[in-house]
XYZ file of C-alpha atoms in Angstrom:
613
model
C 73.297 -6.188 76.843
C 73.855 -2.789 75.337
C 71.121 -0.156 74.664
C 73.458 1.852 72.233
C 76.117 0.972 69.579
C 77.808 3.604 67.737
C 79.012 1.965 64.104
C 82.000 3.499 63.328
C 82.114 2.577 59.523
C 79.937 3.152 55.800
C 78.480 1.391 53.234
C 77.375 -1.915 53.369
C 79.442 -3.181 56.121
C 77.398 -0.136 58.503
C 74.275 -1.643 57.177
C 74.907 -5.223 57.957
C 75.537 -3.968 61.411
C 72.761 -2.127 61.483
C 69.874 -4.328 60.799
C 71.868 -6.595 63.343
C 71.461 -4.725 65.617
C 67.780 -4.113 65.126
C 67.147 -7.399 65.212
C 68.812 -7.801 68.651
C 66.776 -4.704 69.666
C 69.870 -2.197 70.493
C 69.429 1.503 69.400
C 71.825 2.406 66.730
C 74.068 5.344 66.156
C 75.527 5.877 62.415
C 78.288 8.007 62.016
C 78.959 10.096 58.072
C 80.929 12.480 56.667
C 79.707 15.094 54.443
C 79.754 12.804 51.134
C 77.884 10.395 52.914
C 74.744 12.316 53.879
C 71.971 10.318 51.694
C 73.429 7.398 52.504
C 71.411 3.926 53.143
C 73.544 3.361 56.603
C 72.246 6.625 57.587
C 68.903 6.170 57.293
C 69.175 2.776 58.745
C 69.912 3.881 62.075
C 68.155 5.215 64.489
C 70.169 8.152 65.017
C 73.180 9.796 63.098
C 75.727 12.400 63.332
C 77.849 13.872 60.806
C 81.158 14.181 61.849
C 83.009 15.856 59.419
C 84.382 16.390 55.455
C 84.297 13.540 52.699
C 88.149 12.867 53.457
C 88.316 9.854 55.618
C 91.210 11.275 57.859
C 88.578 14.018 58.916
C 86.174 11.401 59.510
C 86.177 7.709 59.800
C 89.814 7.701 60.394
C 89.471 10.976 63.106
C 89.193 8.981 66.326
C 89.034 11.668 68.851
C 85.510 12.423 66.569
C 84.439 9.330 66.658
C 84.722 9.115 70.735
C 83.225 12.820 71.092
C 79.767 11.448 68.984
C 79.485 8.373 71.272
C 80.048 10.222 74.753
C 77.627 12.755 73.115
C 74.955 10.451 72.513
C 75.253 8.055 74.730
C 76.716 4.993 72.889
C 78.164 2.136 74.992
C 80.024 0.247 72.554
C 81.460 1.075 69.050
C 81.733 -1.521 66.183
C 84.529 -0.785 63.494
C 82.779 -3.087 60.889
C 86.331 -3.521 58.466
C 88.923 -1.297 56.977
C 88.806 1.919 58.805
C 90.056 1.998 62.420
C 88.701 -1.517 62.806
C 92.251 -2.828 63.369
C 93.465 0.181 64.940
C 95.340 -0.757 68.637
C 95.488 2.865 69.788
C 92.024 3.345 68.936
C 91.249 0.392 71.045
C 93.173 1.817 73.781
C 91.335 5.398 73.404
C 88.159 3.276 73.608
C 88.938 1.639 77.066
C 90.091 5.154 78.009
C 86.980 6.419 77.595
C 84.979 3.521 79.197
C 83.404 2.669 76.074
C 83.567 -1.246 74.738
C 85.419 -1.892 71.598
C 83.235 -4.306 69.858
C 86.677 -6.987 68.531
C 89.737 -8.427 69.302
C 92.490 -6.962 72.232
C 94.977 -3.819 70.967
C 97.088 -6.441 72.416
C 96.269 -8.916 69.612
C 95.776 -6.751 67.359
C 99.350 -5.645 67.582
C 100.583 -9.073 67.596
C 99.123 -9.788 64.332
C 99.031 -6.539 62.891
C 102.419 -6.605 61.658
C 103.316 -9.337 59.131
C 106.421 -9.935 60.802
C 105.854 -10.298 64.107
C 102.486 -12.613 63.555
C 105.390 -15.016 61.465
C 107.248 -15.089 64.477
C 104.025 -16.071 66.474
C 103.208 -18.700 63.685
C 106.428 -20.264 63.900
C 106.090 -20.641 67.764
C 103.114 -21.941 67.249
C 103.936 -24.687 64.627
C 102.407 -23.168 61.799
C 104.245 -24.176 58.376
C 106.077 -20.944 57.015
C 106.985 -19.880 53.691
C 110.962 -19.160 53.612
C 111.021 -15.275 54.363
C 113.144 -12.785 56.560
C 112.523 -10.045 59.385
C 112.446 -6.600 58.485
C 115.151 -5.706 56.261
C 117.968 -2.743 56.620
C 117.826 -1.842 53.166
C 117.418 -3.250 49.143
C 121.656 -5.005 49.858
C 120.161 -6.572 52.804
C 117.259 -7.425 50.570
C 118.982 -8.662 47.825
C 120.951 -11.189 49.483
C 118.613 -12.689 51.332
C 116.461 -12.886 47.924
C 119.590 -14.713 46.728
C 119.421 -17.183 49.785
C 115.601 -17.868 49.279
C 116.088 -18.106 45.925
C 113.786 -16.229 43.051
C 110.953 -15.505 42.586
C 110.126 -13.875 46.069
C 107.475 -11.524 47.357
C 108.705 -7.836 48.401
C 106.111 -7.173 51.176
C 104.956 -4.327 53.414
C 104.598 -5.334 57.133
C 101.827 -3.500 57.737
C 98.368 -2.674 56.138
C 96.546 -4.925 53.761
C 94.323 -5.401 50.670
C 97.244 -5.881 48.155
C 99.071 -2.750 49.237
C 102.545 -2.674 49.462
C 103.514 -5.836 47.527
C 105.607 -6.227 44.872
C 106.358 -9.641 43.094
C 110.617 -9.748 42.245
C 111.621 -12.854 39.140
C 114.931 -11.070 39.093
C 118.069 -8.966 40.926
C 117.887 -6.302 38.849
C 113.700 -5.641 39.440
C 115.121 -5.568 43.363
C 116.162 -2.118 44.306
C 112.476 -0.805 42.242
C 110.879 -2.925 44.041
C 112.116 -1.513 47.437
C 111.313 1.890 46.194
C 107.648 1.473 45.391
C 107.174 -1.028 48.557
C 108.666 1.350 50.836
C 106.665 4.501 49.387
C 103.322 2.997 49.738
C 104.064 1.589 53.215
C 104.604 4.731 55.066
C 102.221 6.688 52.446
C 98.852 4.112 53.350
C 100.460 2.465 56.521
C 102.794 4.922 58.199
C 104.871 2.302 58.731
C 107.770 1.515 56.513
C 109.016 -1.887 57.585
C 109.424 -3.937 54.699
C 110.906 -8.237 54.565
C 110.952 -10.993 52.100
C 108.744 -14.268 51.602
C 108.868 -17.051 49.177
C 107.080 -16.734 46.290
C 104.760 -19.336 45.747
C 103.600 -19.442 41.273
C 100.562 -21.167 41.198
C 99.090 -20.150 44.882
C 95.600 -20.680 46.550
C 94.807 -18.408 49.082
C 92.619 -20.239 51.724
C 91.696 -18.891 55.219
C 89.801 -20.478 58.388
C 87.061 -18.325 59.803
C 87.933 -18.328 63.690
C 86.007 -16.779 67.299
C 87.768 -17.292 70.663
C 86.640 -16.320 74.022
C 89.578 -13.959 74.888
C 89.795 -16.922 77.789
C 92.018 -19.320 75.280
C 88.902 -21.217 73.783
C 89.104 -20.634 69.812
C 86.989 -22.348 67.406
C 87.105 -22.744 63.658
C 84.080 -22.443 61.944
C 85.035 -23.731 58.311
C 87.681 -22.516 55.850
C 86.791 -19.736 52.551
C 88.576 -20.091 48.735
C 89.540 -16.525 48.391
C 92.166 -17.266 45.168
C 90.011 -15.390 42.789
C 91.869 -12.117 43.345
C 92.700 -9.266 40.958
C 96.319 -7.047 42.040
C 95.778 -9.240 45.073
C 92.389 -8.008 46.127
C 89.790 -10.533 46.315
C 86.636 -10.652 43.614
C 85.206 -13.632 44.453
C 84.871 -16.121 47.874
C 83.408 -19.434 48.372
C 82.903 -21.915 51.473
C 83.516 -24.736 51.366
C 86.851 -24.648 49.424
C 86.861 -26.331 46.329
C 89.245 -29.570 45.334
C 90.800 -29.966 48.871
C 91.395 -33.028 50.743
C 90.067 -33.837 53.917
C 93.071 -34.331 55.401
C 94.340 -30.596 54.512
C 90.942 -28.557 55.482
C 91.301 -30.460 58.773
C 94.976 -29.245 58.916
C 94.222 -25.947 58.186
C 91.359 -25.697 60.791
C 93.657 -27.018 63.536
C 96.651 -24.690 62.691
C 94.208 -21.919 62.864
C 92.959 -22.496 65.826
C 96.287 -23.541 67.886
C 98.251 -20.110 66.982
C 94.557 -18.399 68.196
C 95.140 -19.745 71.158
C 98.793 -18.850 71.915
C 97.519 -15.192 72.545
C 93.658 -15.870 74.040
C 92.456 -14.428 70.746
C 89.150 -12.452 71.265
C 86.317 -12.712 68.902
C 86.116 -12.968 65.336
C 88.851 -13.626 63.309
C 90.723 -15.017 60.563
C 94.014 -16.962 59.701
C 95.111 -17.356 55.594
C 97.283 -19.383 54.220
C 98.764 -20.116 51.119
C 97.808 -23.418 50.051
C 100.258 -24.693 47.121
C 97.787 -25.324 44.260
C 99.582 -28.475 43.043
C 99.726 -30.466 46.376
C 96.271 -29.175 47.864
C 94.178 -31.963 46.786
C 96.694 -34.797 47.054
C 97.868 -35.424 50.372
C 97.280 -37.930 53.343
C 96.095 -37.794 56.848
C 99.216 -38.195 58.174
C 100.910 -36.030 55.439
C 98.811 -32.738 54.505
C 101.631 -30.723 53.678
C 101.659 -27.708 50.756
C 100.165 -24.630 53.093
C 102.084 -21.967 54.659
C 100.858 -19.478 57.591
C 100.086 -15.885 55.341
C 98.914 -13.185 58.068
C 95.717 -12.752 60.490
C 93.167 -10.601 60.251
C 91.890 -9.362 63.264
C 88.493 -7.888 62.518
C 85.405 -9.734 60.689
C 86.015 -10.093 57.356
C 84.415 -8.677 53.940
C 83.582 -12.379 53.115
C 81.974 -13.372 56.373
C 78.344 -13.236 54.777
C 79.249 -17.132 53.113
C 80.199 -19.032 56.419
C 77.294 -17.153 57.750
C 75.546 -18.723 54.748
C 76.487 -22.361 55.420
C 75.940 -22.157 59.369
C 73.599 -20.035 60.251
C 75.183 -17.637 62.182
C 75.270 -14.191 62.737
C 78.842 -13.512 63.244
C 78.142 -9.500 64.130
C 75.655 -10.561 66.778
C 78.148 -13.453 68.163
C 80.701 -10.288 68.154
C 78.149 -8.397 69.858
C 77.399 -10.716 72.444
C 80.367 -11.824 73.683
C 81.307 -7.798 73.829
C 78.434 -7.294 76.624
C 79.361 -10.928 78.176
C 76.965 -12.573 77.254
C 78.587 -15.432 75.340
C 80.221 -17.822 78.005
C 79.769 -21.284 75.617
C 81.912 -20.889 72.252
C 80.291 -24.335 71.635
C 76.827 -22.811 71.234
C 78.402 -21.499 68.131
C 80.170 -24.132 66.489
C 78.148 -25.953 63.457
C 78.325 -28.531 60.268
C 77.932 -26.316 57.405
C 75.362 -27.396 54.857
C 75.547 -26.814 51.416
C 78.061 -24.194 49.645
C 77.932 -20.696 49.714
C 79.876 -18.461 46.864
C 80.091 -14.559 47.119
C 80.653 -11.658 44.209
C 81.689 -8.522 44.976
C 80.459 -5.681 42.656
C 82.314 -2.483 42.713
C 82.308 0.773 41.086
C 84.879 0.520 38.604
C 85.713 -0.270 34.652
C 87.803 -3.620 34.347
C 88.868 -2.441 30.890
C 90.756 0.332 32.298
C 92.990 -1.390 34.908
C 89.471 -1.449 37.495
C 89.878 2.289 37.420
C 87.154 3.567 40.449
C 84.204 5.324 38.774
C 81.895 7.308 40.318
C 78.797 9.416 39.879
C 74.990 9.019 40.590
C 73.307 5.094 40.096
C 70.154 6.237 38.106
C 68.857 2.456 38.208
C 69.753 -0.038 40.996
C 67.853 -3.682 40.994
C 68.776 -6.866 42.743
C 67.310 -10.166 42.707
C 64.842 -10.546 45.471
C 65.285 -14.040 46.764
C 69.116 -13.823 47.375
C 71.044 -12.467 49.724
C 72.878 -9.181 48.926
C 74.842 -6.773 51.475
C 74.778 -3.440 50.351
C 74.322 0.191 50.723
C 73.365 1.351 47.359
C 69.581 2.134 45.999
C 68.562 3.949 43.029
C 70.006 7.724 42.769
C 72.759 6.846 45.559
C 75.335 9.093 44.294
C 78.597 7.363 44.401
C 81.598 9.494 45.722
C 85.419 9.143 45.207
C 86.302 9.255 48.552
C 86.246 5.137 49.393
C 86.407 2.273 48.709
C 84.402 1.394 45.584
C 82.617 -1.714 47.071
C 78.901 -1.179 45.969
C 77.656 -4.357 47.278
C 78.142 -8.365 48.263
C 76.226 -10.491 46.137
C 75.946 -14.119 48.183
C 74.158 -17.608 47.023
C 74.114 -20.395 48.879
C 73.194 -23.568 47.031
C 72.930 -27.384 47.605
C 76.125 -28.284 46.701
C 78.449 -25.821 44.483
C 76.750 -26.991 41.490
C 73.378 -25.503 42.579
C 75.318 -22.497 44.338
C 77.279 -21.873 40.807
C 73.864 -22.116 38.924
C 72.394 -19.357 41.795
C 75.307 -16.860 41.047
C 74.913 -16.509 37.172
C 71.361 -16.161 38.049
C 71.622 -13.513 40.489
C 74.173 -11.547 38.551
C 72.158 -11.572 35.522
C 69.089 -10.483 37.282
C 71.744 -7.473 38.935
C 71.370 -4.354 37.534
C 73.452 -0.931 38.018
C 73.462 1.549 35.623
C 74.601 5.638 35.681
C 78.009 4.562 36.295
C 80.560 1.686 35.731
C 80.486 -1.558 37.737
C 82.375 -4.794 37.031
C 78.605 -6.581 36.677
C 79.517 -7.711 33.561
C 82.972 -8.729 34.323
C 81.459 -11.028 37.791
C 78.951 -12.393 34.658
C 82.105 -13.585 32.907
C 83.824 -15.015 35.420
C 81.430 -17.413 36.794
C 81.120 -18.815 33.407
C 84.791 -19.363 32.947
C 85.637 -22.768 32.870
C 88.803 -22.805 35.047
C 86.469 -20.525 37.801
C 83.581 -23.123 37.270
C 86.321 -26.402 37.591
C 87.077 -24.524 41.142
C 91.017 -24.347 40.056
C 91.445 -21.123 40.467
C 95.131 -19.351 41.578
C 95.587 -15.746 42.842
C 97.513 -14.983 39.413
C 94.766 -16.178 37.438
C 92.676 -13.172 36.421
C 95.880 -11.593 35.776
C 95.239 -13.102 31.855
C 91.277 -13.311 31.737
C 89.553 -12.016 28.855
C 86.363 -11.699 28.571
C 83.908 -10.387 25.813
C 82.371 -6.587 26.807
C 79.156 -5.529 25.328
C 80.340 -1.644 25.577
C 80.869 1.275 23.836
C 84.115 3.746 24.922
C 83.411 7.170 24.553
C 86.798 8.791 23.731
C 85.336 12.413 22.731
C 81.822 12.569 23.079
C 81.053 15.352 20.486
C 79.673 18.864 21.986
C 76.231 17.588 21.969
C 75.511 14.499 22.421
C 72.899 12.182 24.066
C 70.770 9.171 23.747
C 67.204 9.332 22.963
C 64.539 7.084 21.955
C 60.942 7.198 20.208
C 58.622 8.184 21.060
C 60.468 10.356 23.923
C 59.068 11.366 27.054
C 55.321 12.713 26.632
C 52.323 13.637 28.409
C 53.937 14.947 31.422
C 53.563 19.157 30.396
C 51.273 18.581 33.369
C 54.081 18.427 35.780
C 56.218 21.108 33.998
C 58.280 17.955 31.969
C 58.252 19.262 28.099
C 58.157 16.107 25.895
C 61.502 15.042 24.888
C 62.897 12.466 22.259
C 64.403 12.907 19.102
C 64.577 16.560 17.449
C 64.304 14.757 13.968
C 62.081 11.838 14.899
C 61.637 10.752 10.955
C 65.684 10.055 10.646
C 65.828 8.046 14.211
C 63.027 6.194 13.302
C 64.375 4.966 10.087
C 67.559 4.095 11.349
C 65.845 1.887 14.039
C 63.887 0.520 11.058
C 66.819 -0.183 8.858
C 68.319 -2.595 11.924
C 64.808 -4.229 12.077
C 65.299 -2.813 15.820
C 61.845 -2.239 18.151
C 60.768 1.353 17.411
C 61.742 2.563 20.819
C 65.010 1.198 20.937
C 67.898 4.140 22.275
C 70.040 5.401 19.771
C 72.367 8.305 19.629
C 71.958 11.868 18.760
C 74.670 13.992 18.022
C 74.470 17.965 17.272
C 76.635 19.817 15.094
C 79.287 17.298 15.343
C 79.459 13.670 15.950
C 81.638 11.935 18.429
C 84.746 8.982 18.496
C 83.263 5.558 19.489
C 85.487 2.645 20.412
C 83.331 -0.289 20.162
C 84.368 -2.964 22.581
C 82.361 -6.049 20.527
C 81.161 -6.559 17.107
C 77.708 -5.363 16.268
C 75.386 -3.567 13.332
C 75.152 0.129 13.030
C 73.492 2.951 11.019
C 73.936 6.464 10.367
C 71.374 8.708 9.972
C 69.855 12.621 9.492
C 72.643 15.601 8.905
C 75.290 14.137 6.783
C 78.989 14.096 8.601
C 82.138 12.621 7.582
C 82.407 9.251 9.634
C 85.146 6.673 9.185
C 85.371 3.198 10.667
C 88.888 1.991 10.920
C 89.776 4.589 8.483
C 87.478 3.555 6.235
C 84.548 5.972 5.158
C 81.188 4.655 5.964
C 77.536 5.740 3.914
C 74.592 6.857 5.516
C 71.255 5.208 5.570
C 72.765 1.604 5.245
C 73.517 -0.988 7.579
C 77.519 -1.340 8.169
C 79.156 -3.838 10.058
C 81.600 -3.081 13.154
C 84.098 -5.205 14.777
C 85.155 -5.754 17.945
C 88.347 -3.431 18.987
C 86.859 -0.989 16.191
C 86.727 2.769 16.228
C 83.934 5.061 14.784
C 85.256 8.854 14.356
C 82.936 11.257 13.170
C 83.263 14.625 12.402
C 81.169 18.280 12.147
C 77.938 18.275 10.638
C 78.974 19.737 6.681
C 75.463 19.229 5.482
C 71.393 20.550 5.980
C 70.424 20.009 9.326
C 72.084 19.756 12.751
C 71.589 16.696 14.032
C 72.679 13.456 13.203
C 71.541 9.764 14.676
C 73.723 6.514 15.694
C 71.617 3.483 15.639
C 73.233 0.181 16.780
C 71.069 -3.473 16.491
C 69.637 -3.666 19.811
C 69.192 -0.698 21.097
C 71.695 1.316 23.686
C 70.758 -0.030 26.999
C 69.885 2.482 29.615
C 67.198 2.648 32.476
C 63.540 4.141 31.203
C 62.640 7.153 33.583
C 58.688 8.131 33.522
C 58.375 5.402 30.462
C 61.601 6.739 28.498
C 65.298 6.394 27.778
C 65.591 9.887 26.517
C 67.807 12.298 27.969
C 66.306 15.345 29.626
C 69.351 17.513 30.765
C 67.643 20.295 32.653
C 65.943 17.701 34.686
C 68.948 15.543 35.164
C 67.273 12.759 34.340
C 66.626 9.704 31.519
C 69.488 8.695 28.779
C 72.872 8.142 30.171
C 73.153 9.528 33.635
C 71.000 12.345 32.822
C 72.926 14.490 30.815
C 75.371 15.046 27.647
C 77.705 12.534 27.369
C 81.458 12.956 28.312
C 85.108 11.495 27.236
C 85.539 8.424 29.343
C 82.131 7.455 29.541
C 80.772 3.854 29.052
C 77.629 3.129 27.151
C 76.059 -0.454 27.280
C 74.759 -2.383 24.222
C 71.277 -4.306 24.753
C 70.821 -7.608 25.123
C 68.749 -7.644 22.789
């Protein structure tokens, strides 16, 4: 066995391989760029070397760096985790080179599958059904009569890369030639490749893979199949094993497609095969007629959503990757199991649904997750998020009786989640596992392409010069320590507001100096204004002061300069504002960087979160 694995990734993916490999008793060596310095991975490890700025291509995409740092300290293996250089051939190759073990699949597999062209060509050799596609095309003409042939609509794609890149969806002719233009910039921008073809578009489409591991000796196995159609632009939200609402006959299918084009190229560890199942025949077919699927791509690297068929069998897939790496899994059979129960995952990321899942980033100022379930991340309270990556912040994974008790396990542990100091899709996930199309396990890829869901925020379109929450009765008793006591300036007019919503007397309200700031509130809820009079107009509509108004969903509060005595003025909403309590407050302390809303003034764009209560 080895005595020293380099992990040649971040975030939670380097610390699910890390506490792996404590558990199997091999030393660990974390790699991280400048950004990534406090990192969880880092700390993790038992060793760790920085190997260079926060851009990825200077770092966890340099691979002569990555080599150097495990010659240097002595690492006999490397694990790419996923994304990265984790399906990188040449990479591989530089690996062997250097006598060091590339913990996944051959460069030669890997560049069998890592275009989506030539892995059709293996899947048609191989008997897997196909969608109705092309090869790489000359040009949009080329393109646009072989869309004619296949008939509308089709799917422009990249042949290389992955995670919704490089696709465009085509109804008619005319969307053809932009089409080609945005496909072919974004191939050879993220994939330096720019070979583009055609596939079948399939409307109302389930996208279902099998979970595979083969010797590299021909012996493959399938280890159950994942329901990965909750997807947003084509990048997966949610996953679940085993798939909802399919017949017998078709999972079996499935399995055994996956596995015979595995074994046409000796495949090598951990993989997996998807498919596009055809939502309207997936349930309905015979054994001897399981028809409606078509061969989609292979992904040869462990996948983000491993952590549910690990749920439902019991397996470590990074340690069977491990072992069979040093040679020390001879027996695929050892790992094949009957999955019990069902196993759903949520992914939480740094980003605002509202605005198109823009990334956000910035420091977490409170991070809790539910204690008895199983979450993969790399995040803790003050993690500062940076721009740089992927905005994955963590893997939230149940694993119930049946999907019933696994459905019931999710809302739990997503309302027990809580990340605050920046943007997540938490309440989005919350949402969606309530939805009643999610929850009937009919779910397409296209779906969340039209869900709506109800937002308990506040926009901040122009946050005023001064602004920041506070509550009552502050921050006190900590001189001590060299904290001053903070709070409201004019405690009398934030207490009355409170008072006027029948809110608790230390619920967080707003306080805004010399001139207020433009609110777009995202659901309906009860407000007050109090202290320095300002002009303030809902919906261009003038609203009093000290009296309750009402404010709608979709509604916008714009408030002006401060005209009479007095400088400050105070926002109350019913509830409360909802923000982590630092040393027994919400109030904002800006020279220590700490309490209120990310420990500062407030700024256009942010988001501020109404209480539940």
């Amino acid at each position: 066995m080895f005595k020293k694995v380099l992990i040649a990734n971040r975030g939670e993916i380097a610390c699910r391989i890390a506490k792996t490999l404590r558990e199997m008793d091999i030393r660990s060596l974390a790699v991280y760029s400048e950004a990534d310095l406090g990192s969880l991975h880092v700390t993790l490890c038992d060793e760790a070397v920085c190997i260079g700025p926060a851009q990825a291509s200077q770092s966890y995409l340099d691979a002569e760096k990555l080599l150097q740092a495990a010659k240097a300290h002595g690492a006999e293996a490397i694990h790419p985790g996923y994304g990265f250089l984790s399906e990188n051939a040449d990479f591989a190759d530089a690996c062997a080179a250097a006598s060091i073990v590339f913990i996944g699949p051959t460069p030669r597999q890997m560049r069998d599958f890592g275009l989506k062209h030539t892995a059709r060509e293996l899947a048609l050799k191989s008997g897997a059904p196909l969608l109705p596609g092309t090869g790489l095309l000359a040009g949009p003409d080329e393109a646009s009569l072989e869309a004619a042939r296949i008939g509308f609509p089709v799917m422009l794609k990249s042949t290389a890369g992955g995670g919704g890149i490089g696709m465009q969806i085509i109804r008619h002719a005319e969307g053809l030639q932009a089409a080609w233009d945005t496909v072919s910039r974004l191939s050879q921008s993220n994939f330096k490749h720019g070979g583009i073809y055609l596939e079948k578009y399939v409307e109302h489409a389930r996208h279902i893979e099998v979970q595979v591991f083969g010797d590299g000796q021909g012996q493959v196995i399938a280890l159950g199949e994942r329901d990965c159609s909750t997807q947003r632009r084509n990048q997966k939200v949610i996953e679940e094993t085993p798939a909802p609402n399919l017949s017998d006959a078709l999972r079996k299918r499935l399995a055994e497609t996956a596995v015979s084009l595995c074994r046409t190229v000796d495949y090598q560890g951990a993989g997996t095969v998807e498919f596009v199942v055809d939502a309207a025949s997936g349930k309905s077919h015979s054994e001897s007629e399981p028809e409606g699927f078509y061969f989609l791509e292979v992904n040869t690297r462990l996948q983000v959503e491993h952590g549910v068929t690990e749920a439902v069998t019991g397996l470590d897939l990074v340690e069977a990757q491990i072992r069979l790496a040093a040679g020390e899994l001879s027996d695929l059979e050892t790992l094949r199991r009957i999955p019990q129960g069902h196993s759903i995952q949520a992914r939480v990321y740094a980003e605002n649904p509202r605005l198109e899942f823009r990334p956000s980033a910035g420091q977490l100022t409170e991070v809790i997750f539910p204690v008895d379930t199983r979450v993969d991340t790399w995040v803790e309270t003050g993690t500062d998020v940076s721009p740089y990556y992927d905005p994955l912040l963590a893997k939230v994974i149940v694993h119930g009786r049946d999907r019933s008790d696994a459905l019931e396990k999710l809302g739990n542990a997503l309302s027990a989640t809580r990340l605050e100091g920046i943007e997540t899709n938490l309440e989005f996930l919350r949402a969606l596992s309530l939805d009643p199309v999610f929850r009937d396990g009919a779910m397409t890829t296209r779906y969340l392409g039209s869900f709506r869901y109800l937002s308990r925020t506040v926009d901040v379109i122009q946050p005023g010069p001064q602004s920041s929450i506070q509550d009552y009765p502050g921050r006190v008793g900590y001189w001590a320590v060299g904290v001053p006591p903070s709070g409201p300036f004019d405690a009398l007019s934030f207490r009355w507001g409170n008072r006027l919503l029948d809110n608790d007397d230390d619920a967080a309200g707003l306080e805004m100096t010399v001139a207020g700031a433009t609110l777009r509130f995202q659901s309906e809820t009860w407000a007050v204004l109090t202290g320095a009079q300002l002009p303030a107009m809902l919906e261009g509509i003038e609203v009093p002061f000290w009296k309750t108004f009402r404010i709608l969903a979709g509604s916008t509060l714009r408030m002006g300069a401060i005209s009479g005595p007095g400088m400050r003025t105070y926002l109350c909403v019913q509830g409360g504002f909802y923000v982590p309590a630092y040393m027994g407050s919400r109030s904002t302390f800006t020279l220590g960087k700490f309490g209120g809303h990310g420990g500062r003034i407030l700024r256009t764009g942010d988001v501020l979160h109404l209480s539940d209560k």
